[in-house]
Coordinates of C-alpha atoms and ligand atoms in Angstrom, one line a residue:
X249 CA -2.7 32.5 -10.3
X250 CA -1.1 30.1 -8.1
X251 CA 1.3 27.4 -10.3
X252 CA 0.9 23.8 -9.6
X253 CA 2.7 20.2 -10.7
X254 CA 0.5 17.0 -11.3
X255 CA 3.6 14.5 -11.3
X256 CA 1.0 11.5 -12.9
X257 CA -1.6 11.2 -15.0
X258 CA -4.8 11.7 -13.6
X259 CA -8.9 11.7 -14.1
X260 CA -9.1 14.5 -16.7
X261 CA -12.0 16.2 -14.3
X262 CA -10.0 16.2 -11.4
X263 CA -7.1 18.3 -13.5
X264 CA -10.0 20.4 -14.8
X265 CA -11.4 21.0 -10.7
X266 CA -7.3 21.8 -10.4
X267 CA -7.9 24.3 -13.1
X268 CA -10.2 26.4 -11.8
X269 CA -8.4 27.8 -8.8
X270 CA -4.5 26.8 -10.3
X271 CA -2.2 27.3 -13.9
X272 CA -1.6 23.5 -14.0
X273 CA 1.2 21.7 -15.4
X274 CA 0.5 18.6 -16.1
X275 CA 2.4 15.4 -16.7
X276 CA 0.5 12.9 -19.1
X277 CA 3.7 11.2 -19.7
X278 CA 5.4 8.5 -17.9
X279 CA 7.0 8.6 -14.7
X280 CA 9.2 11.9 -14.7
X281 CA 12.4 11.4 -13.6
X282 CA 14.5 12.8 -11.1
X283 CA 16.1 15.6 -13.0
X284 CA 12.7 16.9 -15.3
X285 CA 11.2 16.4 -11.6
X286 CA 13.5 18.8 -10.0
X287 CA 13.1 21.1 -13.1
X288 CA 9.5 20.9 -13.5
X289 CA 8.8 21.8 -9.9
X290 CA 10.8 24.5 -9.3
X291 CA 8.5 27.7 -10.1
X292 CA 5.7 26.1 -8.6
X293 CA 3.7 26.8 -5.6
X294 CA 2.1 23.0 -4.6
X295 CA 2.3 19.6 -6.1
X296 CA 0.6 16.9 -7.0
X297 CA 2.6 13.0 -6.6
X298 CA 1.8 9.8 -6.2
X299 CA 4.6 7.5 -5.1
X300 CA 7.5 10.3 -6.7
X301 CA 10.4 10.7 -4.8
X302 CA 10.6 14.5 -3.0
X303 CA 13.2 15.3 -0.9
X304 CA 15.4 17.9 0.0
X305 CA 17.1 18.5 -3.0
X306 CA 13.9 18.8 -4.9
X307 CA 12.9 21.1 -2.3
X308 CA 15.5 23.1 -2.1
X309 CA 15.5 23.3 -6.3
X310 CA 11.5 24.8 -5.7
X311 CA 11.7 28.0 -3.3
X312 CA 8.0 28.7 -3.4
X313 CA 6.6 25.2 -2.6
X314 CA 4.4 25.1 0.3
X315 CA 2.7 22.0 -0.2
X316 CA 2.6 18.0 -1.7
X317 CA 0.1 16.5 -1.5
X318 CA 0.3 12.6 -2.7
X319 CA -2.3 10.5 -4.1
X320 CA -1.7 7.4 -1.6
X321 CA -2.1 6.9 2.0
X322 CA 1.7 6.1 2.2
X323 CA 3.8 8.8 2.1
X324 CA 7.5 7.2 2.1
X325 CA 8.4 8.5 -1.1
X326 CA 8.5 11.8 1.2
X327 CA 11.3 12.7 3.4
X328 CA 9.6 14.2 5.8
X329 CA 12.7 14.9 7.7
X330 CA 13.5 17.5 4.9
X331 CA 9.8 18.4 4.5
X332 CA 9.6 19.9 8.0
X333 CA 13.3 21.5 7.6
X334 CA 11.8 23.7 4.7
X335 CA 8.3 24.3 6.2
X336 CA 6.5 22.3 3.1
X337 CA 3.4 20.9 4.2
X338 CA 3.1 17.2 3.1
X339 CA -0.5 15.2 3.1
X340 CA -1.9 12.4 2.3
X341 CA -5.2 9.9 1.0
X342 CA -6.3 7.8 4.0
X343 CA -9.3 6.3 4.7
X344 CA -11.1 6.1 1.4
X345 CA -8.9 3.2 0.6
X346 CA -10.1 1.2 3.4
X347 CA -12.7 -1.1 2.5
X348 CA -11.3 -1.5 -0.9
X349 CA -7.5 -2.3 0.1
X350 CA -9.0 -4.4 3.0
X351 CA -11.1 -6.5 0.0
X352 CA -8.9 -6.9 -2.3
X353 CA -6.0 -8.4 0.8
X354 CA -8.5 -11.0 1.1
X355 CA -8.4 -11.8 -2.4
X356 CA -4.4 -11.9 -2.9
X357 CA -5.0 -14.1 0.5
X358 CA -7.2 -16.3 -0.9
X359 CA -5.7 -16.7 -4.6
X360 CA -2.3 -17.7 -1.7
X361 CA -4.7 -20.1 -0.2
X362 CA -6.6 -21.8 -2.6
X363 CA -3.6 -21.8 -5.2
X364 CA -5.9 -20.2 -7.9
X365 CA -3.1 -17.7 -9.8
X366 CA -1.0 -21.2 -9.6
X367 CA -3.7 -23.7 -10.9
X368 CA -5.2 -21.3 -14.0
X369 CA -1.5 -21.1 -15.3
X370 CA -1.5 -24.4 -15.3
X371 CA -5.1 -24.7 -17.0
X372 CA -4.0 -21.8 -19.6
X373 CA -1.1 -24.0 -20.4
X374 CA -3.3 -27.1 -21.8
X375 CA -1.9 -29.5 -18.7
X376 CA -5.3 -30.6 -17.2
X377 CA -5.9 -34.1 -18.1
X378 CA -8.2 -35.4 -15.7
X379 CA -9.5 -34.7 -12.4
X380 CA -7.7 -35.9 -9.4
X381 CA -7.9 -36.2 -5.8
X382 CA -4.8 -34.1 -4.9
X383 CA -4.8 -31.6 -7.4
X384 CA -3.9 -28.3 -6.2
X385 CA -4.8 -28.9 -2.9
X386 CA -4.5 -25.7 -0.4
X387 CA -5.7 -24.2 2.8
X388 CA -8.4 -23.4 4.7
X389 CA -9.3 -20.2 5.2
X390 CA -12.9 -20.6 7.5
X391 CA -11.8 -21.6 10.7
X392 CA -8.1 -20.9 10.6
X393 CA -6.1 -18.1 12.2
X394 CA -5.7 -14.7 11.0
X395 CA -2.2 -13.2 11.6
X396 CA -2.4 -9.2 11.0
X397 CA 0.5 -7.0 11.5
X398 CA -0.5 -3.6 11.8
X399 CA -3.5 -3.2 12.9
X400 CA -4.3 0.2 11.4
X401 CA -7.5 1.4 9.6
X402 CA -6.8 -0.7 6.8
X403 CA -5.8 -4.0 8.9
X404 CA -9.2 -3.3 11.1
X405 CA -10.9 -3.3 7.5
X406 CA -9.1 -6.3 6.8
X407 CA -9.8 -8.3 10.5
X408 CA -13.9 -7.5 10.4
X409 CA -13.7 -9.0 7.5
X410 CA -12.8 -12.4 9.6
X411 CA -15.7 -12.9 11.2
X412 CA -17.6 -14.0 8.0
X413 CA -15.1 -16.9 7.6
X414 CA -15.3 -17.7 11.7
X415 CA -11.2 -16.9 11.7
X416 CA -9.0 -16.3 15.0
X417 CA -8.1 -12.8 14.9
X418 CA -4.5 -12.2 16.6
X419 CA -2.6 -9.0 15.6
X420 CA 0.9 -7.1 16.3
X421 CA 1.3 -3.2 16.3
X422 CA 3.6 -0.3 17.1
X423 CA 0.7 -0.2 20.0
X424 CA -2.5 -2.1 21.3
X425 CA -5.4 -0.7 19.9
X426 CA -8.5 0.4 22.1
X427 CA -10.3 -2.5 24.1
X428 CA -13.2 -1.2 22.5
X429 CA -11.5 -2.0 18.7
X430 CA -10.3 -5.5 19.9
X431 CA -13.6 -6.3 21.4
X432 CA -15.4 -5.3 18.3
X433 CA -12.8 -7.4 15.9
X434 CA -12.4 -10.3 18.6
X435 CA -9.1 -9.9 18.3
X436 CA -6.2 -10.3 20.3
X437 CA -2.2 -8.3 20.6
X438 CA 0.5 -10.8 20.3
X439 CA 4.0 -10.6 20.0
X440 CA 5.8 -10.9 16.2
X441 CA 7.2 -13.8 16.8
X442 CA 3.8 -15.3 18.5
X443 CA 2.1 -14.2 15.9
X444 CA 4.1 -16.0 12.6
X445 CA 3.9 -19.2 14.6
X446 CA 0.4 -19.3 15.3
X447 CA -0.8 -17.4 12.0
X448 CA -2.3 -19.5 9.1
X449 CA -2.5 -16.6 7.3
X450 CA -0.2 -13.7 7.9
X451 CA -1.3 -10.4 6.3
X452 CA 1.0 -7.3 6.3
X453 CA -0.3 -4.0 6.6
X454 CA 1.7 -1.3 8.2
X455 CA 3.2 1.6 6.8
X456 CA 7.0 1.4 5.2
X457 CA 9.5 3.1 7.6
X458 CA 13.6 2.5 8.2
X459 CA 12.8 0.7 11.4
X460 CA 9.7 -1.7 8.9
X461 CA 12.7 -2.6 6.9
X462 CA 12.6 -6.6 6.2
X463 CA 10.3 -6.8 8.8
X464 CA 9.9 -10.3 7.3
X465 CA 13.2 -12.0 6.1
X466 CA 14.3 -15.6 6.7
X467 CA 14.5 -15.7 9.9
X468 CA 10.5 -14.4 10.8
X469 CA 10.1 -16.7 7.6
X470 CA 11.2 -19.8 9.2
X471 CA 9.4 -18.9 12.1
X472 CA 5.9 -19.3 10.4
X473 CA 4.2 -23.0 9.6
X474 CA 4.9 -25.1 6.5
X475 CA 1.2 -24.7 6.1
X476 CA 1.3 -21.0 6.1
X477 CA 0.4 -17.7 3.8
X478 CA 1.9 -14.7 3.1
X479 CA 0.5 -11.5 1.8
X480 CA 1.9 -8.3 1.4
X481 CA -0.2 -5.2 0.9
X482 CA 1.5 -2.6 2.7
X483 CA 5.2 -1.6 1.1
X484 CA 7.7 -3.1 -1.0
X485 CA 10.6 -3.5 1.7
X486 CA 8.8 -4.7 4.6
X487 CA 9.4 -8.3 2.9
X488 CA 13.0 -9.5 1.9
X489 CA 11.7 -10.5 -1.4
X490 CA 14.8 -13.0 -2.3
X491 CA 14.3 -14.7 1.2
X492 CA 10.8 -14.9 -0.1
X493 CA 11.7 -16.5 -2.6
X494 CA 13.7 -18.9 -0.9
X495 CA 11.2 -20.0 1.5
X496 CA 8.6 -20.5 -1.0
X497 CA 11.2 -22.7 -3.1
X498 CA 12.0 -24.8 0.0
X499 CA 8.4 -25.2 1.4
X500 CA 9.2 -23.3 4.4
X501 CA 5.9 -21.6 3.6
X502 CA 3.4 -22.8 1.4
X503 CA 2.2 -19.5 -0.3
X504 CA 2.2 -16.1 -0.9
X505 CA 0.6 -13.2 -2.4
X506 CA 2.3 -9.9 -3.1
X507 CA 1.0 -6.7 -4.4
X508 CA 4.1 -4.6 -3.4
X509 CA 8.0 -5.2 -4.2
X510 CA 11.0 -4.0 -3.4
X511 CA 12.3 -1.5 -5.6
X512 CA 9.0 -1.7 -8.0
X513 CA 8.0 -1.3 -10.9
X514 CA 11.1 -3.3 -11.4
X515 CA 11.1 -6.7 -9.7
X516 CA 13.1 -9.4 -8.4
X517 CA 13.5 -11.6 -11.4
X518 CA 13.5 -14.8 -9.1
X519 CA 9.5 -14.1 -7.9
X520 CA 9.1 -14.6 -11.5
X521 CA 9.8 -18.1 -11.8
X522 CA 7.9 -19.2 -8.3
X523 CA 4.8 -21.4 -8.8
X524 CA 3.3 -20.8 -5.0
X525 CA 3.2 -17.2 -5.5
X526 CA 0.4 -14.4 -6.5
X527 CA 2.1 -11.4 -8.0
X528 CA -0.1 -8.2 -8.9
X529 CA 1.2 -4.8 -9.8
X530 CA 0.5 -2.6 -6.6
X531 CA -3.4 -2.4 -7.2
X532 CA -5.0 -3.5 -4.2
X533 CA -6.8 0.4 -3.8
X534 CA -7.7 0.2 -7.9
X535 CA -11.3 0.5 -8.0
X536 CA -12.8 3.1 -10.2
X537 CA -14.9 5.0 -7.1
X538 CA -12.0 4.3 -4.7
X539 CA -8.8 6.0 -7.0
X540 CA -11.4 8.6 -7.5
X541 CA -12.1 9.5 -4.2
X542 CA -8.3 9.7 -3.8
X543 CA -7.6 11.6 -6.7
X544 CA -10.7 14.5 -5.2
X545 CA -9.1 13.9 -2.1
X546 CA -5.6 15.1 -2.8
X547 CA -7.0 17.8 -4.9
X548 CA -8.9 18.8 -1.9
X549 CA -5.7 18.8 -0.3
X550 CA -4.0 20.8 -2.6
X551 CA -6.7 23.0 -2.9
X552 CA -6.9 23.8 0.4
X553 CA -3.5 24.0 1.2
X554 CA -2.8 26.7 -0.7
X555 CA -5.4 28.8 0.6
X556 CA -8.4 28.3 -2.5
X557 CA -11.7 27.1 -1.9
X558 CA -14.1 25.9 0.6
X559 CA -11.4 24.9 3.2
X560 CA -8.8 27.6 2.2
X561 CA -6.0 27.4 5.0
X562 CA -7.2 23.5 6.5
X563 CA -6.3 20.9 3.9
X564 CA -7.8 17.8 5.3
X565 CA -5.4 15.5 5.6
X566 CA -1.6 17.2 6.6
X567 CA 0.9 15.3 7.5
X568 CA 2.7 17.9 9.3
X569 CA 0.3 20.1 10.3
X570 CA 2.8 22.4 12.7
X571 CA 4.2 23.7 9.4
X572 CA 1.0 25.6 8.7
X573 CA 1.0 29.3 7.9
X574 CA 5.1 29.1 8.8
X575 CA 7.2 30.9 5.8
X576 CA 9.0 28.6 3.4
X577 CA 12.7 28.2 4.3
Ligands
DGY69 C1 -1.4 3.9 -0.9 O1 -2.4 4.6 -0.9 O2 -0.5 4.0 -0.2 C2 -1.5 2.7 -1.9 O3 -0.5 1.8 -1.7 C3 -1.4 3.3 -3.3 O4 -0.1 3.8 -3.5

């Protein structure tokens, strides 16, 4: 029997589907670090992550991996570069986090907006005393512009969305997307820069690279209205967090949400003590059906990957499919 790593806890009947075609190992613990990582992996044949860090030294410590497949839709954690240099097949979880990721970036959106994270700690806190005119006042969303960058399956999730709150939809991407798309969204390609001074509400959704690195600092930050939102659902990284912070301290911006940080789990101690400023802890795909269908979905990957079951040989999602049926170097 093939041997196989689940880096993470998972569902307990995904391990059991795991079981029937695999000798799992499985990590119920917390996060395993580098070194117990490296170890663990090393007689095994596939792999099972979800946000770990693999790259060529844990490769090189695991001569019989073919495959890893990770329970996310972002694979950065991967170094693909080193992936492809050892013919190990990486893959991924897209699409069944659409509609759920998209939903839950117009809630960190919203709680931006409409200060509600901000206003409840103040309720919780015993300071409401009366009602008043200005209290807590924020921004529209119906009727104001939407500012998406990266316009991917999740940011067209996120734009349809749009049309229910009669929002200006204006985007920026590696690329245009089809007429057809922007037709169907009503929305329109602008430049970066267009886009963060026109944008009420900017929403980031594109995928983590080198090149996405700070993508928003201080100076895209100054760039956007006084009046403006912020939300990050995409990557910890695309955002210079303590330029963040400083905007949000000196009203450059008037809100933000974040769902992703740079270097997380741990975080920049200075988001802490920000009123204007929704902080959640990188759930915007947890819903029950939605982490399940990922979970099935990277065992499918793995599954299939390593030649078992109903789609032995053709995992579904590969990242880099050319390194199928090459020998491991
Ligand atoms: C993803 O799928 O990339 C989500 O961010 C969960 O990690």
């Amino acid at each position: 029997m093939q041997k196989i790593l689940v880096a993470r806890p998972i569902f307990p009947d995904v391990i059991e589907r795991l079981k029937q075609y695999f000798d799992v190992d499985w990590n119920q613990g917390d996060v395993l670090p580098a070194d117990e990582l490296t170890r663990r992996i090393a007689d095994k044949d596939g792999a099972l992550t979800a946000g770990d860090p693999i790259g060529a030294a844990v490769l090189a410590a695991a001569p019989r991996l073919r495959v890893v497949s990770n329970m996310a839709v972002g694979y950065n954690n991967f170094d693909m570069a080193a992936f492809n240099a050892s013919n190990v097949l990486g893959t991924n979880t897209p699409d069944v986090l659409n509609e759920s990721t998209a939903d839950f970036g117009w809630a960190l959106m919203m709680a931006a907006a409409r200060r509600i994270a901000e206003s409840e700690h103040w309720l919780r806190a015993g300071q409401w005393q009366k009602w008043t005119y200005d209290g807590f006042l924020g921004s529209d969303l119906h009727g104001s512009t939407l500012g998406v960058i990266g316009m991917g399956r999740i940011g067209q999730a996120l734009a349809r969305r749009a049309k229910g709150f009669n929002m200006q939809v204006i985007y920026h991407n590696r690329s245009r997307v089809a007429p057809e798309i922007e037709a169907d969204l009503n929305a329109q390609y602008v430049s970066k820069q267009d886009l963060l001074r026109r944008a009420d509400h900017v929403v980031l959704v594109l995928p983590y690279t080198k090149e996405n690195h700070h993508t928003i600092g201080a100076a895209e930050l100054a760039m956007m209205k006084p009046t403006a939102t912020l939300t990050n659902i995409a990557r910890g990284g695309i955002v210079d967090d303590a330029a963040l912070v400083e905007a949000l301290r000196s009203k450059t911006i008037a809100a933000a949400g974040l769902d992703v940080f740079e270097g997380e789990p741990d975080l920049n101690p200075d988001l802490l003590s920000v009123p204007n400023i929704v902080l959640t802890p990188h759930i915007a795909s947890a819903t029950e059906a939605t982490r399940r269908a990922m979970a099935n979905l990277a065992a499918d990957n793995l599954i299939a990957a390593l030649g078992e079951g109903p789609r032995a040989g053709q995992p579904p999602n590969p990242i880099n499919p050319e390194v199928i049926g090459k020998a491991r170097s």
